[in-house]
Short mmCIF file of C-alpha atoms in Angstrom, two decimals:
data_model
loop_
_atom_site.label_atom_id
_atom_site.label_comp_id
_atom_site.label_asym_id
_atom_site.label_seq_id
_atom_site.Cartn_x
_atom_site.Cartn_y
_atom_site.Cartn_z
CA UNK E 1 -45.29 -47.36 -23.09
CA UNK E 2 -41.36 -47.01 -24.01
CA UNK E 3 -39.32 -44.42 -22.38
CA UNK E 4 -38.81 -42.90 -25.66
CA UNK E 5 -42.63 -42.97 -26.30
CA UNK E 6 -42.84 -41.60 -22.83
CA UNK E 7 -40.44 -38.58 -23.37
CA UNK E 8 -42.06 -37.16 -26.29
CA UNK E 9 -45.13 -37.05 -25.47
CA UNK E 10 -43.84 -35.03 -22.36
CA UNK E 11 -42.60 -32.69 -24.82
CA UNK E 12 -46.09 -32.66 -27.06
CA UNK E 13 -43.98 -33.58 -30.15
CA UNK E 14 -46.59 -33.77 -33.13
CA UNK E 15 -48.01 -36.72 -34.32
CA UNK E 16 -47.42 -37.62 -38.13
CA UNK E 17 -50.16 -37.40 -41.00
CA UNK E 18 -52.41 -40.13 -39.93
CA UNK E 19 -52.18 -41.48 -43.14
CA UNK E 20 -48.08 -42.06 -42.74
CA UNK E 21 -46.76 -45.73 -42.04
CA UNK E 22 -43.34 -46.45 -40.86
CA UNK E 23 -41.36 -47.37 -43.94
CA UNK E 24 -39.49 -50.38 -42.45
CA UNK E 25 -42.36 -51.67 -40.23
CA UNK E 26 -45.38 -50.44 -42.06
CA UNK E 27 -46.22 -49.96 -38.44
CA UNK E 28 -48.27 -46.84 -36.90
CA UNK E 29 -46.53 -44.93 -33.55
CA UNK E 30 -43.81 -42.16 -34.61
CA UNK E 31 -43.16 -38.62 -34.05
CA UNK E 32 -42.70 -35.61 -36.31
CA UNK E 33 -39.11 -34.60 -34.64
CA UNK E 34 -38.33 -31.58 -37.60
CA UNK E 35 -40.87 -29.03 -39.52
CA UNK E 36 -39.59 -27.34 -42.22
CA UNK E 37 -43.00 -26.42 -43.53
CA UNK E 38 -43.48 -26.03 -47.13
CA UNK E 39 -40.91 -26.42 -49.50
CA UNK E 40 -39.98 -26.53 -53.34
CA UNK E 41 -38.15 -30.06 -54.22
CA UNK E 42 -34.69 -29.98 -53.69
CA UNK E 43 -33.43 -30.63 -57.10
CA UNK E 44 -35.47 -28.45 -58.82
CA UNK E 45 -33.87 -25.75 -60.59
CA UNK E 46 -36.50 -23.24 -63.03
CA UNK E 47 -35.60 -22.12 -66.00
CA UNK E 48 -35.84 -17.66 -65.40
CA UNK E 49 -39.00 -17.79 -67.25
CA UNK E 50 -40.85 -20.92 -65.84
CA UNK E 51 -44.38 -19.93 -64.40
CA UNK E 52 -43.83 -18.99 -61.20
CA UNK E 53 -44.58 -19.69 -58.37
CA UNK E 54 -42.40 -22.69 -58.34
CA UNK E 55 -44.47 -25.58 -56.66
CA UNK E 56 -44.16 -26.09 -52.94
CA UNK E 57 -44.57 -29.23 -50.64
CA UNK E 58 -44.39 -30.02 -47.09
CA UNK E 59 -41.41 -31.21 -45.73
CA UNK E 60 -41.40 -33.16 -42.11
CA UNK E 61 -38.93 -35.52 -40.65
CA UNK E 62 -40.69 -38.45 -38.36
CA UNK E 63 -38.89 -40.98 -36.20
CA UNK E 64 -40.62 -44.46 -35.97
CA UNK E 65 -41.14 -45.56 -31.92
CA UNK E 66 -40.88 -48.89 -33.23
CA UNK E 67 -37.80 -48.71 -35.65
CA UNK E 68 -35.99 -45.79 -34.12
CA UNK E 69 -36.06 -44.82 -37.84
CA UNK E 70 -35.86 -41.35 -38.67
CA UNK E 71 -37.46 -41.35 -42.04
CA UNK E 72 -38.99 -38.86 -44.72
CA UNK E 73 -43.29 -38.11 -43.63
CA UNK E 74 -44.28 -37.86 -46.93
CA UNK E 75 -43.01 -37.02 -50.71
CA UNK E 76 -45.33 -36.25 -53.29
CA UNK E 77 -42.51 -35.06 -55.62
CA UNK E 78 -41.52 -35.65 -59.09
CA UNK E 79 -37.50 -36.64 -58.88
CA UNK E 80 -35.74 -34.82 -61.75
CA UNK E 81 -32.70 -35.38 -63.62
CA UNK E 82 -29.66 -35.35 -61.24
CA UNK E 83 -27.12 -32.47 -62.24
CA UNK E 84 -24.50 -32.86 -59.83
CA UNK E 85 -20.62 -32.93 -59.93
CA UNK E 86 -19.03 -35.47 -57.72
CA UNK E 87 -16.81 -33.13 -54.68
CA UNK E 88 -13.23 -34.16 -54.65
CA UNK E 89 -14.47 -34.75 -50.59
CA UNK E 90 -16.62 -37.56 -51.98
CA UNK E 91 -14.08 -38.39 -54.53
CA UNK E 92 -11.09 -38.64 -51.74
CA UNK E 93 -13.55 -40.56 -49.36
CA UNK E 94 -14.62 -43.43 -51.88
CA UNK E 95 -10.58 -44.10 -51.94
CA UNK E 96 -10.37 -44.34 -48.44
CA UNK E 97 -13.50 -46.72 -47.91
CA UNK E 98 -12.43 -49.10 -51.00
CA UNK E 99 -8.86 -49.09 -49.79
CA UNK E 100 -10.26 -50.41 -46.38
CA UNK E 101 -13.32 -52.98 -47.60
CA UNK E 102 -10.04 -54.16 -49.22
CA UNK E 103 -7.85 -54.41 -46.07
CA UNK E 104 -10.23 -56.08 -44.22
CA UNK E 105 -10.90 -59.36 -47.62
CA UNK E 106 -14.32 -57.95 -48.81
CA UNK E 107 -12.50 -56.22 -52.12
CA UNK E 108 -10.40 -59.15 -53.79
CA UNK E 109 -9.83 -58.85 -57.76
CA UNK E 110 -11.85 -61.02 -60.10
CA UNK E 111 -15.15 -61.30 -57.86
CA UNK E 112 -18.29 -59.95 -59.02
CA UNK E 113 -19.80 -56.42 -57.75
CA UNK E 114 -22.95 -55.27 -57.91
CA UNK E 115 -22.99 -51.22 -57.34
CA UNK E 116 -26.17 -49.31 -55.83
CA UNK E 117 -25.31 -45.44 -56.22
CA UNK E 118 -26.94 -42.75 -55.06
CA UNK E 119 -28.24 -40.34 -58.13
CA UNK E 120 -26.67 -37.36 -56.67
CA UNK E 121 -23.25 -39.19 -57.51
CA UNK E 122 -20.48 -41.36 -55.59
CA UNK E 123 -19.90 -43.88 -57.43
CA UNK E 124 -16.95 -46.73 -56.80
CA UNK E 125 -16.65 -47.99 -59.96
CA UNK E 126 -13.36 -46.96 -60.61
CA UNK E 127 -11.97 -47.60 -57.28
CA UNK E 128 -13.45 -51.42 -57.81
CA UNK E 129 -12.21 -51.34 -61.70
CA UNK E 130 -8.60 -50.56 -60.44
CA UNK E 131 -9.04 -53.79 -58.11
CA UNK E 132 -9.84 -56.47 -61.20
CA UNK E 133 -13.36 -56.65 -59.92
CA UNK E 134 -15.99 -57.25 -62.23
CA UNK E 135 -18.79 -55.18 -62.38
CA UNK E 136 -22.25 -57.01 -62.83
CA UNK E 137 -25.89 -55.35 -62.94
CA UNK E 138 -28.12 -58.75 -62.47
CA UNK E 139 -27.84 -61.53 -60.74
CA UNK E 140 -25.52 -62.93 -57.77
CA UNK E 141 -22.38 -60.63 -56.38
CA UNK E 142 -19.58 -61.31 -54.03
CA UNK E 143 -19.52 -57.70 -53.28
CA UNK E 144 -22.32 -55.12 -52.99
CA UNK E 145 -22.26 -51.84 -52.62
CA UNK E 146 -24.65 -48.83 -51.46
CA UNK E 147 -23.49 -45.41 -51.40
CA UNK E 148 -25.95 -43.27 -50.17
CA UNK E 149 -28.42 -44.92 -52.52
CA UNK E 150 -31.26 -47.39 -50.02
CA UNK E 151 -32.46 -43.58 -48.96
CA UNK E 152 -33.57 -42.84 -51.56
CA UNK E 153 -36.33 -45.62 -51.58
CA UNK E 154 -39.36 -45.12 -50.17
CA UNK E 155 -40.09 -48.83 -49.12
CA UNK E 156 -37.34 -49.69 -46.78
CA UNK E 157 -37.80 -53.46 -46.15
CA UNK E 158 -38.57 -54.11 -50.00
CA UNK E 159 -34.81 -52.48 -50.64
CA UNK E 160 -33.39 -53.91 -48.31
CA UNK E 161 -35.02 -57.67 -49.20
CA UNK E 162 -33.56 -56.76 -52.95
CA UNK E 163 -30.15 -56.25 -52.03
CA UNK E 164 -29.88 -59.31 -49.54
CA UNK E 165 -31.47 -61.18 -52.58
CA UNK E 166 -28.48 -60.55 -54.55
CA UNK E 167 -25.97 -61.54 -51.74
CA UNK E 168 -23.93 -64.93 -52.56
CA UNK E 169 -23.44 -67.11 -49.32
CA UNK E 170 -20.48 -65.59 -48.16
CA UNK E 171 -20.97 -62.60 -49.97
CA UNK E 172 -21.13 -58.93 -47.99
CA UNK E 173 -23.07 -55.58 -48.65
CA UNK E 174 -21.28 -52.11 -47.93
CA UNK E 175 -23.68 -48.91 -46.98
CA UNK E 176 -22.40 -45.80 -46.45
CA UNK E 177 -24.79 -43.83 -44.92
CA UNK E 178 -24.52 -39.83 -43.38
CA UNK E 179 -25.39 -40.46 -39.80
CA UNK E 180 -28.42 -39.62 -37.89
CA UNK E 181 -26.07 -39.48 -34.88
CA UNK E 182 -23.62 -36.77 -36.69
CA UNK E 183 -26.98 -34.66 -38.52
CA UNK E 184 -28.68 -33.86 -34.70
CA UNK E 185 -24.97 -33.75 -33.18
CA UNK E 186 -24.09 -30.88 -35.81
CA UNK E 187 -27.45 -29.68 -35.71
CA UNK E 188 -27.74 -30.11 -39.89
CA UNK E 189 -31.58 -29.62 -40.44
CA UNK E 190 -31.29 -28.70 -43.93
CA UNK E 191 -29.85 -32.43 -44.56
CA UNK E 192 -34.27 -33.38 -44.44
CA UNK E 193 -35.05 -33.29 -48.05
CA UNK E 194 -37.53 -34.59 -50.45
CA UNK E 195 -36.81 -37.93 -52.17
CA UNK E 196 -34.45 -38.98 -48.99
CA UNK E 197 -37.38 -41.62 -47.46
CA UNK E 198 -34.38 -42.42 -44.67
CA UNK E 199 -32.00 -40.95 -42.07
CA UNK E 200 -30.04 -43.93 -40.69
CA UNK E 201 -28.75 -44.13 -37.21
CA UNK E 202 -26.76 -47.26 -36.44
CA UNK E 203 -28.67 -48.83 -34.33
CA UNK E 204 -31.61 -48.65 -36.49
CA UNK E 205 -29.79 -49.70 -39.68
CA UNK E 206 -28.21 -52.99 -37.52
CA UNK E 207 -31.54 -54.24 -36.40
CA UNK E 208 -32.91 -53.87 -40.13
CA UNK E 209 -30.09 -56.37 -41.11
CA UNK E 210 -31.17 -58.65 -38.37
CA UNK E 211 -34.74 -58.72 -39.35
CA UNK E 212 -33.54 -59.39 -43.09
CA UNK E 213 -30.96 -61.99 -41.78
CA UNK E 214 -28.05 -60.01 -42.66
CA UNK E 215 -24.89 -59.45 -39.76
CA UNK E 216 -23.19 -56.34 -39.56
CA UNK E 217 -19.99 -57.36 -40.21
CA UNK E 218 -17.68 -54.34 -40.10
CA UNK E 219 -17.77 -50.47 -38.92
CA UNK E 220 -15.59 -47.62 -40.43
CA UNK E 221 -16.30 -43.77 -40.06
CA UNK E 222 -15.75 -40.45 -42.21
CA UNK E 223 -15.67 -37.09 -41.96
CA UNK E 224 -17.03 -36.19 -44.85
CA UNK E 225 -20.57 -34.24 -44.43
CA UNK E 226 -19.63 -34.26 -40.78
CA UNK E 227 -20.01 -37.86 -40.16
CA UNK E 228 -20.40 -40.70 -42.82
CA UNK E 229 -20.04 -44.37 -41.36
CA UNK E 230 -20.12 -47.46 -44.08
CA UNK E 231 -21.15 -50.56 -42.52
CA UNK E 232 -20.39 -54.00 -43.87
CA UNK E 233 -23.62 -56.82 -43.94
CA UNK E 234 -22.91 -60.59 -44.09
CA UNK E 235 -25.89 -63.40 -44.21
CA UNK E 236 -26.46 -64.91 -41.12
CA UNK E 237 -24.05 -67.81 -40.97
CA UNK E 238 -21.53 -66.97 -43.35
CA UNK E 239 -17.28 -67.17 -43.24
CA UNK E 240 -17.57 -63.73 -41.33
CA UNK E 241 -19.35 -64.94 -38.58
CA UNK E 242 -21.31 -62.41 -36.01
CA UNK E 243 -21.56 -59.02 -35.17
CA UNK E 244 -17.98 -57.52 -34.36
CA UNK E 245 -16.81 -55.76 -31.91
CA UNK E 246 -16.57 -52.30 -33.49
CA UNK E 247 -20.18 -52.13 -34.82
CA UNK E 248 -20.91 -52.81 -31.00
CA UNK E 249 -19.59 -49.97 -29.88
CA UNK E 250 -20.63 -47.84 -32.66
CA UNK E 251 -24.35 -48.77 -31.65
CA UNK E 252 -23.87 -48.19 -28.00
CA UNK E 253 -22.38 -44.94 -28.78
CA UNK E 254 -25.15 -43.97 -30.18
CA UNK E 255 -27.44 -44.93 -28.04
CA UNK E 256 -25.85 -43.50 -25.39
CA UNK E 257 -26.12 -40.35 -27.50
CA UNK E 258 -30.00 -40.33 -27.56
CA UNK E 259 -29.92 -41.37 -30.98
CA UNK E 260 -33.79 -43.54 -31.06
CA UNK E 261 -34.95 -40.63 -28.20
CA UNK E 262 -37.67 -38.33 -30.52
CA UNK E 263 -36.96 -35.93 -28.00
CA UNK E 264 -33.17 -35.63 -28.03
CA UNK E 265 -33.98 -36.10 -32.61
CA UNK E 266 -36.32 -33.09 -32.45
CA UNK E 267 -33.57 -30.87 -31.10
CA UNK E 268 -32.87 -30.57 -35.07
CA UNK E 269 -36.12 -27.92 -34.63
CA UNK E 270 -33.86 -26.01 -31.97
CA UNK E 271 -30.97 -25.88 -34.44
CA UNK E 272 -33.17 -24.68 -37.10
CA UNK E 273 -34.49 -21.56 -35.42
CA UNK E 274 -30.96 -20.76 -34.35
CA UNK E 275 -29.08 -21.11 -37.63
CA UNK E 276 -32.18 -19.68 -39.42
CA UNK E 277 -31.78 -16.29 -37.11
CA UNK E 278 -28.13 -16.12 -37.18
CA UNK E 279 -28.21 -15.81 -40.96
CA UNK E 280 -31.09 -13.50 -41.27
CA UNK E 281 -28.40 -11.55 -38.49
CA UNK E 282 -25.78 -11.96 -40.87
CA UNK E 283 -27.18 -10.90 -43.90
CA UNK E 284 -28.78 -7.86 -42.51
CA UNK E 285 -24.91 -6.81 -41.72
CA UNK E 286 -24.22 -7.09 -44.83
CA UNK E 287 -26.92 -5.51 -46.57
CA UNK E 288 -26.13 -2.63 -44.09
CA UNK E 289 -22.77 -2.43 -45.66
CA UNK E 290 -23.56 -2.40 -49.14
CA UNK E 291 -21.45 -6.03 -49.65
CA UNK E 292 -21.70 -8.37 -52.49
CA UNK E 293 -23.28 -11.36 -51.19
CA UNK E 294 -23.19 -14.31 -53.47
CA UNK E 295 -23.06 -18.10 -52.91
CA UNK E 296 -21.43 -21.72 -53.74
CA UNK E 297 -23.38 -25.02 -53.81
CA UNK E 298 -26.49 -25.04 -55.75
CA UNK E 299 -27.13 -28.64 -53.77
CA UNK E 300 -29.48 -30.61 -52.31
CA UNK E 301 -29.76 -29.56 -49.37
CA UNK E 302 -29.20 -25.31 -50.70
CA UNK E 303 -32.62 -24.98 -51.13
CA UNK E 304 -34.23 -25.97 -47.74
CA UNK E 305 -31.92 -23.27 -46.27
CA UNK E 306 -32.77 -20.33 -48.64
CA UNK E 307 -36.17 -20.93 -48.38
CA UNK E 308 -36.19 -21.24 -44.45
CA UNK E 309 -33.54 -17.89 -43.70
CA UNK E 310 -35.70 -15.83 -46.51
CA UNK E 311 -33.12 -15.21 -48.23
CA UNK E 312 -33.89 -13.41 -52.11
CA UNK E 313 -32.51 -12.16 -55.09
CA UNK E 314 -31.83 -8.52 -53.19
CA UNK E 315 -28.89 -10.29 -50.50
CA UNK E 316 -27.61 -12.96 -52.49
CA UNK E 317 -27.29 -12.17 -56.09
CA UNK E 318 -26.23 -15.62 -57.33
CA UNK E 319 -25.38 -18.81 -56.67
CA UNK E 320 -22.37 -20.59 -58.36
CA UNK E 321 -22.35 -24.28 -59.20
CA UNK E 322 -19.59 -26.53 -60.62
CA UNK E 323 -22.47 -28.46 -63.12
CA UNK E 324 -22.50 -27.04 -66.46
CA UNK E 325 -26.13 -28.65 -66.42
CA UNK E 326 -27.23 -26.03 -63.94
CA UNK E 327 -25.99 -22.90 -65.60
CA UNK E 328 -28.91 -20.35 -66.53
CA UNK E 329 -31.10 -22.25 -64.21
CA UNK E 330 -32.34 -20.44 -60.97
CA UNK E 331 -33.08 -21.59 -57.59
CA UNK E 332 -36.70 -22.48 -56.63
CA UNK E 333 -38.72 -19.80 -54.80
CA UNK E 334 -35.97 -17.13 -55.11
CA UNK E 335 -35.40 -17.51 -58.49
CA UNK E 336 -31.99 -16.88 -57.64
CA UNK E 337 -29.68 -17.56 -60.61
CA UNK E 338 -27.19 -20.26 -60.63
CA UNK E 339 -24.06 -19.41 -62.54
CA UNK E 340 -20.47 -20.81 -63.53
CA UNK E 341 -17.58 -20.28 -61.25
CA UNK E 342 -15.61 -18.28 -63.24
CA UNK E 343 -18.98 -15.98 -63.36
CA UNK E 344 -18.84 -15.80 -59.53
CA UNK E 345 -14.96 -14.46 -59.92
CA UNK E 346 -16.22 -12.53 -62.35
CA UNK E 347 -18.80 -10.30 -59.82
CA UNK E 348 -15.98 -9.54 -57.64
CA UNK E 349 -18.07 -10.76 -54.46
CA UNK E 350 -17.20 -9.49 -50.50
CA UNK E 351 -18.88 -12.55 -49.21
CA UNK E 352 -19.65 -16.19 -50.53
CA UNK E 353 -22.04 -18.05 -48.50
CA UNK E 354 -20.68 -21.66 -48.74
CA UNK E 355 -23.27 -24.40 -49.05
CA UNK E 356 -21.97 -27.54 -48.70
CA UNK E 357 -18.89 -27.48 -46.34
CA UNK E 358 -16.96 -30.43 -47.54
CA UNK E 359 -16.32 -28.40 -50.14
CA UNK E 360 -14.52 -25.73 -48.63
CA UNK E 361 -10.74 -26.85 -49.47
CA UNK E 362 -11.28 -27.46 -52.84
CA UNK E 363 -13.50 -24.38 -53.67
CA UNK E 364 -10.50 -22.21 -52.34
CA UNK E 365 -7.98 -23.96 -53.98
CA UNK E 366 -9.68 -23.71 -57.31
CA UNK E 367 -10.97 -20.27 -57.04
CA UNK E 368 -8.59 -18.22 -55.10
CA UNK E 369 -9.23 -15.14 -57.15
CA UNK E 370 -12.00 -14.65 -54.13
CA UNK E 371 -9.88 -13.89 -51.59
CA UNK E 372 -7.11 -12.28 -53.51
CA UNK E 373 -9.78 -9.71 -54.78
CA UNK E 374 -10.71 -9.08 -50.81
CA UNK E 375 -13.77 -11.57 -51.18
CA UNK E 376 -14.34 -14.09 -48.06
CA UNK E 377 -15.88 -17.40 -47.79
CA UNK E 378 -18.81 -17.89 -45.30
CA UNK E 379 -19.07 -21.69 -44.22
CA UNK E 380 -22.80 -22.48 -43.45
CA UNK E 381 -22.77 -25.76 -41.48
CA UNK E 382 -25.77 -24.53 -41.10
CA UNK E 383 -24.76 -21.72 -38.83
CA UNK E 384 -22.52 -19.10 -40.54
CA UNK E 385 -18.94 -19.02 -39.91
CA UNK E 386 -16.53 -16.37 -41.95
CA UNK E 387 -12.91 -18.10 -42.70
CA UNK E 388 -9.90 -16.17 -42.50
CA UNK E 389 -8.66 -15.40 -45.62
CA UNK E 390 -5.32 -17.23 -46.60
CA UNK E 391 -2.37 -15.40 -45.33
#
């Protein structure tokens, strides 16, 4: 029996659906490390008169004992049409990783790339255009590159097989991935979602490549969503040679964190009582003093929080969102409507519960009408924090 094996069942961590296979492995032996009971899919937004109630699933996070991989239990969703808006966070981060793939010779002009992106937006296209590369959608590529998108399949070795397939001889794959490490670290529960089949911690991630004959190659890290690394892949044997140095000591970091420990993973259920309570706390305050309450950030991951704090119709009155697309929509469950910005501006709120925190610069830059009109912007990352308004 493993240590880790050993430490959660110390802690009488649940046991997945016995029907649920580790999806790198295929493997039995994991742990369910963060309930968040039943839930409507994330990117599901009604129309005001859709039959209610909106449909509901559950939603558990499990942690392979073989893998270390901290991976979605089970989805039986429907994924709908992405409506997103690219954050100029995501925007000003692509720039940064291209402009260092590029520094360090995987991002030379004229070579072929081959772009997975994630359907929720973040693409590189015309970072790579700028560079003369040529974009391909078949075939060979000097250059691949996954933002955020291997998650979102739910057969991990099969995607990962694919994208090695596609890998010329001295050819290299960049994933960008949001952390395991940083999402228990930060205590972001409400990053679990349906249709992301995989949470990637380092580790994990580097012993994938190894099993698919792929080297990690390179290490960088962001702050964007409070800890994005991109790690560069290499075939076993190519011009780039073995594992570097700084990938090392990513991995040992975190290990040393806890990172493949279900136990230290499953303290994600600790954050979400806390951060669940302290809103409930908050908004009670501000029912009690007859504020406006309204929101930002009809994302992702905005639904797994409303649903969890209770929140309704009665303490947040809407939600604003940058996507035209998502205008006259609602959110699931609440049936909370989603409107325009310059609607939010428009209802004069006290408070605006922020979201998505990367977005907090630009939000206030672009609607500063909030805080002249004696609004304030509440970051929820998860837990709530008011910002002082701009002097």
């Amino acid at each position: 029996m493993s240590d880790a094996t050993r430490t959660a069942e110390a802690i009488n961590l649940p046991l997945p659906d016995p029907s649920w296979r580790d999806r790198w492995s295929g493997a039995e032996g994991g742990y369910v490390v963060l309930d968040l009971g039943d839930q409507p899919p994330a990117d599901l937004f009604p129309l005001p008169d859709d039959p209610t109630p909106d449909p509901e699933h559950p939603l558990r996070m499990v942690i392979g004992t073989g893998t270390g991989l901290v991976q979605l239990e089970t989805d039986p969703t429907t994924p709908q049409e992405p409506r997103g808006v690219e954050p100029a966070a995501l925007v000003a981060q692509a720039e940064a990783a291209v402009a260092q793939a590029e520094a360090a010779g995987f991002v030379r002009p004229g070579t072929r790339v081959l772009e997975y992106p994630s359907p929720h937006g973040g693409s590189w296209v015309d970072q790579l255009a700028a560079r003369d590369m040529v974009e391909v959608s078949e075939g060979e590529a000097e250059l691949l590159v996954d933002i955020f998108g291997m998650m979102h399949d739910a057969d991990q070795k099969a995607a990962l097989l694919e994208r090695a397939g596609h890998l010329t001889d001295d050819g290299v794959l960049l994933m960008q991935y949001h952390t395991v490490a940083a999402i228990v670290r930060s205590g972001i529960w409400n990053a679990l979602r349906h249709g992301h089949f995989a949470y990637y911690s380092t580790p994990a991630l580097v012993e994938m490549g190894k099993e698919v004959g792929l080297v990690a190659v390179g290490a960088w890290e962001y702050p964007l969503y409070g800890g994005t690394v991109m790690l560069a892949f290499a075939k076993e044997g190519s011009r780039f040679g073995a594992q570097t140095a700084d990938v090392t000591a990513m991995v040992e970091r975190e290990l040393a964190e806890g990172i493949t420990d279900p136990a230290y993973v499953a303290t994600l259920g600790t954050a979400l009582s806390e951060s669940v309570a302290a809103i409930e706390e908050y908004l009670r305050g501000t029912t009690a003093e007859g504020l406006v309450v309204a929101g930002y950030g009809a994302a992702s991951r905005t639904s797994a929080l409303l649903r969890s704090a209770h929140i309704e119709k009665e303490q947040v009155v809407a939600v604003a969102d940058a996507s035209v697309a998502k205008h006259g929509r609602t959110m699931p469950g609440n049936r909370i409507p989603i409107v325009s910005p310059a609607d939010l501006v428009g209802l004069r709120p006290d408070r605006v519960l922020l979201f998505v925190p990367d977005l907090l610069d630009e939000v206030r830059k672009a609607l500063p009408e909030i805080e002249a009109n004696g609004g304030r912007w509440v970051v929820l990352d998860p837990m709530p924090r008011e910002v002082e308004p701009v002097a």
